[in-house]
Coordinates of C-alpha atoms and ligand atoms in Angstrom, one line a residue:
X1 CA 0.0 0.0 0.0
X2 CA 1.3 3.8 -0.9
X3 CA 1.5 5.8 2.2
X4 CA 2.4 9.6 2.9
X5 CA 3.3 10.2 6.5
X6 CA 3.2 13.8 7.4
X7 CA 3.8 15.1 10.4
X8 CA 2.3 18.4 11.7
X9 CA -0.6 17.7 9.6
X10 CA -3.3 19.4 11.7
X11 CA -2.3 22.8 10.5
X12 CA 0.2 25.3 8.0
X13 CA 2.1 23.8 6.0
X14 CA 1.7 20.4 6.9
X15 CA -2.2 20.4 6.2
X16 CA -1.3 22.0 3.0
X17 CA 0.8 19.0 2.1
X18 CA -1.9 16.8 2.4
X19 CA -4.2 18.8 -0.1
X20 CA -1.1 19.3 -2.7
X21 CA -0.2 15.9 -2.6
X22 CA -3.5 14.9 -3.5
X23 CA -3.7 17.3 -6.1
X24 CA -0.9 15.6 -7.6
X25 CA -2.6 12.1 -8.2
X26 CA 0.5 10.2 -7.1
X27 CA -1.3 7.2 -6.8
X28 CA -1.7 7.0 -2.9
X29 CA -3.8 5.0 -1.2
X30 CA -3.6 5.9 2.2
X31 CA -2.6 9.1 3.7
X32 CA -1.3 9.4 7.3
X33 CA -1.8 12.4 9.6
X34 CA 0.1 13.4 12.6
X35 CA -0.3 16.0 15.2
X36 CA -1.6 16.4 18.9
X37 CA -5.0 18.0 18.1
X38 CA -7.1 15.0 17.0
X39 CA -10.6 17.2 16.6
X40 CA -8.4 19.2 14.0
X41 CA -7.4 15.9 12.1
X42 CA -10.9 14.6 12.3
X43 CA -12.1 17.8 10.5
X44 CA -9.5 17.5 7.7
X45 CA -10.2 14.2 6.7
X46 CA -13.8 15.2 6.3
X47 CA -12.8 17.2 3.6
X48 CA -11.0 14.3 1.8
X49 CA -12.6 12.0 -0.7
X50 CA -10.7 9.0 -2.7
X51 CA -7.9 8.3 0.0
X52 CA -8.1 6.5 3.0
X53 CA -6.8 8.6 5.6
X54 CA -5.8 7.8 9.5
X55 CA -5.6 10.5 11.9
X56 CA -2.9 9.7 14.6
X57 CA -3.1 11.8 17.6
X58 CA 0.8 11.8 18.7
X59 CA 2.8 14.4 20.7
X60 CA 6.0 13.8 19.7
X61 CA 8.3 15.5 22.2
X62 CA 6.6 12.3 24.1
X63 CA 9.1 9.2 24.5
X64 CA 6.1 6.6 25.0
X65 CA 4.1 8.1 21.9
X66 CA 7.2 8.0 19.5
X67 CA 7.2 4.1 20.5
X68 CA 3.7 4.0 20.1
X69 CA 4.0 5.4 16.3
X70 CA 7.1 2.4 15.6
X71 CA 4.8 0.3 17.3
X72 CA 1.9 1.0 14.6
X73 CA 4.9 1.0 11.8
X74 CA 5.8 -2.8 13.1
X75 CA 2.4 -3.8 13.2
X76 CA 1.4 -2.1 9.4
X77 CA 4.7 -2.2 7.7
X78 CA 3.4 0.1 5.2
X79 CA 5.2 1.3 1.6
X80 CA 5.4 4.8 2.5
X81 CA 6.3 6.9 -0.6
X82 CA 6.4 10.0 1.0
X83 CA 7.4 11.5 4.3
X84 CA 6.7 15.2 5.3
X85 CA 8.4 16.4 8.4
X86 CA 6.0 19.1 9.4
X87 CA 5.6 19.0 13.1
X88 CA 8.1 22.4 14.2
X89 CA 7.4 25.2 16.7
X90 CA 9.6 28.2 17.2
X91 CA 9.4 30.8 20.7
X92 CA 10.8 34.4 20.1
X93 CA 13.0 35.7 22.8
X94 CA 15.9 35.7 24.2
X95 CA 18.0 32.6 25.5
X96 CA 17.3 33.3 29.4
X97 CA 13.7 35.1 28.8
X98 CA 12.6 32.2 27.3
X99 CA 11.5 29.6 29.7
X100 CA 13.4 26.6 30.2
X101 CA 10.7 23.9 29.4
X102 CA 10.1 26.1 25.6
X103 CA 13.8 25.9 25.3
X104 CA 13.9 22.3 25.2
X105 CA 10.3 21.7 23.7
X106 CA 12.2 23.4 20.2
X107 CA 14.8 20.9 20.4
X108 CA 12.6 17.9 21.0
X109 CA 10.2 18.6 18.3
X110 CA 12.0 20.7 15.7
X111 CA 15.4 18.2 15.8
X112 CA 15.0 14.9 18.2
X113 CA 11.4 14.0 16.8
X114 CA 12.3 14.6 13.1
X115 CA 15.2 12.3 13.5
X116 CA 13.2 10.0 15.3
X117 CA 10.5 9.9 12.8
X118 CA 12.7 9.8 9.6
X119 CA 14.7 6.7 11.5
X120 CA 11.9 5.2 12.2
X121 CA 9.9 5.6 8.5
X122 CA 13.3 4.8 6.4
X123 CA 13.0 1.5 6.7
X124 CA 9.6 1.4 5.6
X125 CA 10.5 3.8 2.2
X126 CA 11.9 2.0 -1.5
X127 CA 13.4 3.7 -4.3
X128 CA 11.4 6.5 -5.9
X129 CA 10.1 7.7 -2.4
X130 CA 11.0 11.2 -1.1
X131 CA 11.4 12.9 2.7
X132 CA 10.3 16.3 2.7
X133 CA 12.0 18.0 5.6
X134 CA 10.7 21.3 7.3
X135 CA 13.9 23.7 8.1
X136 CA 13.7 27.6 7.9
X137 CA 15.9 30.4 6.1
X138 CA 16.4 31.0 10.1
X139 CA 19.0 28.0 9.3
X140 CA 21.2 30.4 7.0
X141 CA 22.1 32.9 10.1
X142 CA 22.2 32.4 13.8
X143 CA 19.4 35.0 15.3
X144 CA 19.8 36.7 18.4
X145 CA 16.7 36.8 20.1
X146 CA 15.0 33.8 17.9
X147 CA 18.9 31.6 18.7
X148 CA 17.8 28.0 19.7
X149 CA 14.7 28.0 17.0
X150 CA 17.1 29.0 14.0
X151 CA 20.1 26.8 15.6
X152 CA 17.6 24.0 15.7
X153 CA 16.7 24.3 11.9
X154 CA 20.5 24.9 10.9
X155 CA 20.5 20.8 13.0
X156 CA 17.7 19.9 10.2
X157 CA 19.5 21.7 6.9
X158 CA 22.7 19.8 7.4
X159 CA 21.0 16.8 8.8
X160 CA 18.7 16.6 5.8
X161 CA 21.9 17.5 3.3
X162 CA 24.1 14.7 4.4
X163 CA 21.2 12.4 4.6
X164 CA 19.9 13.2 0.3
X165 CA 23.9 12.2 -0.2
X166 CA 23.4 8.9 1.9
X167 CA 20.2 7.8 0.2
X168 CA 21.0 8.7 -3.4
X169 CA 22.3 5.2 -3.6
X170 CA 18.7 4.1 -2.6
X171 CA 17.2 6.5 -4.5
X172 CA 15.4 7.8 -2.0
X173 CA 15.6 11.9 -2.4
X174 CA 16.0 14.1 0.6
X175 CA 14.6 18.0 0.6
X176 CA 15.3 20.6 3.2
X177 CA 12.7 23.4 2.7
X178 CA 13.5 26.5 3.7
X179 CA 11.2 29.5 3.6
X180 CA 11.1 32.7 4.8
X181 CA 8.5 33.9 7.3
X182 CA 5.1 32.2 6.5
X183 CA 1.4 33.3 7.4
X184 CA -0.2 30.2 9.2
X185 CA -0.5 29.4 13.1
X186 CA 3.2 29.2 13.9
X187 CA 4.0 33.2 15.0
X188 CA 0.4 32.6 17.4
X189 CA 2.4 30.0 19.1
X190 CA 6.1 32.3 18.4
X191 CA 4.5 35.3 20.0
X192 CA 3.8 33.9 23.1
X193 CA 7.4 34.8 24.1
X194 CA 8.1 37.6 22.0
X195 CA 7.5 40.0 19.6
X196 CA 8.2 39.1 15.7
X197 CA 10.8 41.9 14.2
X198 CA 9.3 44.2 12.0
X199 CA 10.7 43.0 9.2
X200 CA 9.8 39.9 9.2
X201 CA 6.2 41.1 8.6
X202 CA 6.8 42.6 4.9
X203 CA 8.0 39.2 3.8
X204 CA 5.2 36.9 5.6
X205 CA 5.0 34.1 2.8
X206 CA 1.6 32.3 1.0
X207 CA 1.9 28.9 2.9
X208 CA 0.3 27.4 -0.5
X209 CA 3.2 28.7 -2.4
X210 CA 5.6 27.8 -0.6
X211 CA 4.5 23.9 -0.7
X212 CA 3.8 24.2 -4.2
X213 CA 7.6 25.1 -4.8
X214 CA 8.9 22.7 -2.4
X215 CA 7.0 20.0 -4.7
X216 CA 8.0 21.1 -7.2
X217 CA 11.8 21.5 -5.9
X218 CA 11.3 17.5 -4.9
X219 CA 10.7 16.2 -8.2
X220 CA 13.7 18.3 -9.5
X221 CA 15.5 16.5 -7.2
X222 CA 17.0 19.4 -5.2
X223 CA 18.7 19.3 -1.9
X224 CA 16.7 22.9 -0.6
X225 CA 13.9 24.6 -1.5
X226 CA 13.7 28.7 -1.0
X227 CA 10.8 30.1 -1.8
X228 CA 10.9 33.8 -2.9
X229 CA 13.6 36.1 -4.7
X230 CA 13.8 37.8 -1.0
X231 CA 14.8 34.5 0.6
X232 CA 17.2 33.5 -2.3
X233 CA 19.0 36.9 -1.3
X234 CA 19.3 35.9 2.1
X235 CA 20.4 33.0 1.0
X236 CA 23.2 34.8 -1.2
X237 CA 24.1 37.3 1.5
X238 CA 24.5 34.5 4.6
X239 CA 26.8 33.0 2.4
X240 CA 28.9 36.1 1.2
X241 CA 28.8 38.8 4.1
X242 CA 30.7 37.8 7.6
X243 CA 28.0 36.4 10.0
X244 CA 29.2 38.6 13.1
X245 CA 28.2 41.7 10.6
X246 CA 24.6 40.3 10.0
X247 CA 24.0 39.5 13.3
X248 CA 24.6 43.0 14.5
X249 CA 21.9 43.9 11.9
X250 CA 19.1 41.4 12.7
X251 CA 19.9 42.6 16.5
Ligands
NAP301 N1 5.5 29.7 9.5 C1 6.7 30.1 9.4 O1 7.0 31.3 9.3 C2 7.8 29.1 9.1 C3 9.0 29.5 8.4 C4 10.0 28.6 8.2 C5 9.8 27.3 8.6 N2 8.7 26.9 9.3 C6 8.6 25.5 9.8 O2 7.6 24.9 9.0 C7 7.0 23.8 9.7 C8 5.5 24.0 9.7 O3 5.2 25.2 10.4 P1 3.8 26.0 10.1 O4 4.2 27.3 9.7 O5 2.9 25.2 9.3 O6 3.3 26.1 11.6 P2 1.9 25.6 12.3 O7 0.8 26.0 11.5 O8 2.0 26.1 13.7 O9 2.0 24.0 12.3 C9 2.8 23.3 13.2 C10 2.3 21.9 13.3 O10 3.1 21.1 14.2 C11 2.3 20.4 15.0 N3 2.9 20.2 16.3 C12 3.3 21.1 17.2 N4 3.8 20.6 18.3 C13 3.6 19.2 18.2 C14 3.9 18.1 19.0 N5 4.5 18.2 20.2 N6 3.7 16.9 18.5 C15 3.1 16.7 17.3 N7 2.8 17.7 16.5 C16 3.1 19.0 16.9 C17 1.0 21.2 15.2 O11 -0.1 20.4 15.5 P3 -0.8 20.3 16.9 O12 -0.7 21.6 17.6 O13 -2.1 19.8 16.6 O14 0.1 19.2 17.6 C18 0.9 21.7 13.7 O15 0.2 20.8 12.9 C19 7.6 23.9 11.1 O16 8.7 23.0 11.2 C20 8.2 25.3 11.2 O17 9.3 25.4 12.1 C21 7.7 27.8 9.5

């Protein structure tokens, strides 16, 4: 049986997944969803017709539900075609004004549990299948004030890199996508720490466009997907000007 796993599926990008992928007719049969709010998974596979979908209600910075989720691999052993790597949360502020527990929750979810869940799902995947991985253009630059949510996605960048050149010879492709600031529920949950920089406002991305290039970007076979001519810059500049001068700017 064809399977997409996407994690992060009750909202953002990862919902949007879901509805691109089916757009695309690539021959699915079952669809996966995972996230914590299981009346917002419900909903969404009401709207879906012609794809069996199952609505897993994990949290994944939980131990005992990651072994629940191998559990239901073992027990299935699905073909899964596609895995999206959705789930991600990000807390603005400070190291130190940032509580502890927030701290850690970034690095559970945004790094531990995508390893975990791409370890996990490998197994399960055969040649022509693809992992979609969730970074940020955050991973181009450390960011004061924003420092363990873009440190967290520079862990899944070079993760997801070295892991497209390890699976080539399964032919299994690997994409890191990277976007810019994106309009969906993610700066509700950012905000509760912080306030977003002003700047960051004039270049709040189309969640649907971004997905649509990142697709897109996966069947070209690309190692990372930037969406926008603004992000491509940023891109361009993290990689030309010293970091300690861009820092003092993003200050
Ligand atoms: N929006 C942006 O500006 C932006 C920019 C660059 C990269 N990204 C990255 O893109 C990815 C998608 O973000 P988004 O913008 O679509 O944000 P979003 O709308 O807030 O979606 C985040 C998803 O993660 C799930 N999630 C959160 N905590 C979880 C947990 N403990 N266990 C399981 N699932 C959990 C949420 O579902 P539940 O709450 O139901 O669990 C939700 O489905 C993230 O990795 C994010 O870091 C976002």
């Amino acid at each position: 049986m064809k399977v997409a796993i996407i994690t992060g599926a009750s909202s953002g990008m990862g919902q949007e997944f879901l509805f691109q992928l089916l757009e695309e007719k690539s021959q699915l049969e079952e669809i996966w969803l995972i996230a914590r709010r299981t009346d917002r998974l419900m909903d969404i596979k009401k709207q879906v017709t012609g794809v069996k979908i199952k609505c897993i209600s994990l949290d994944l910075t939980k131990e005992e539900e990651l072994e629940t989720f191998q559990k239901q691999l073992r027990e299935e052993r699905p073909e899964v075609k596609y895995l999206v790597n959705a789930a991600g949360c990000g807390f603005i502020g400070e190291f130190r004004e940032v509580p502890y527990e927030k701290n850690q929750t970034m690095v559970r979810l945004n790094c531990e549990a995508l390893m975990a869940v791409t370890y996990c799902v490998l197994p399960y995947m055969q040649a022509g299948g693809g992992i979609y991985q969730f970074a940020s253009s955050a991973a181009f630059l450390p960011q004061p004030g924003f420092a363990i949510y873009a440190a967290t996605k520079s862990f899944v960048l070079s993760f997801s890199r070295a892991l497209n050149q390890e699976l080539k010879k399964k032919k299994i492709h690997v994409l890191a996508i990277c976007p810019g600031p994106v309009k969906t529920e993610f700066f509700d949950i950012a905000t509760t720490t912080g306030e977003i920089k002003f700047y960051k406002k004039l270049f709040m991305a189309d969640p649907k466009k971004v997905v649509r290039k990142a697709i897109k970007d996966g069947k070209r076979k690309k190692q990372v997907s930037v969406y926008s001519v603004s992000m491509k810059l940023f891109l361009l500049i993290s990689k030309c000007v010293p970091h300690a001068f861009l820092m003092k700017f993003v200050k």
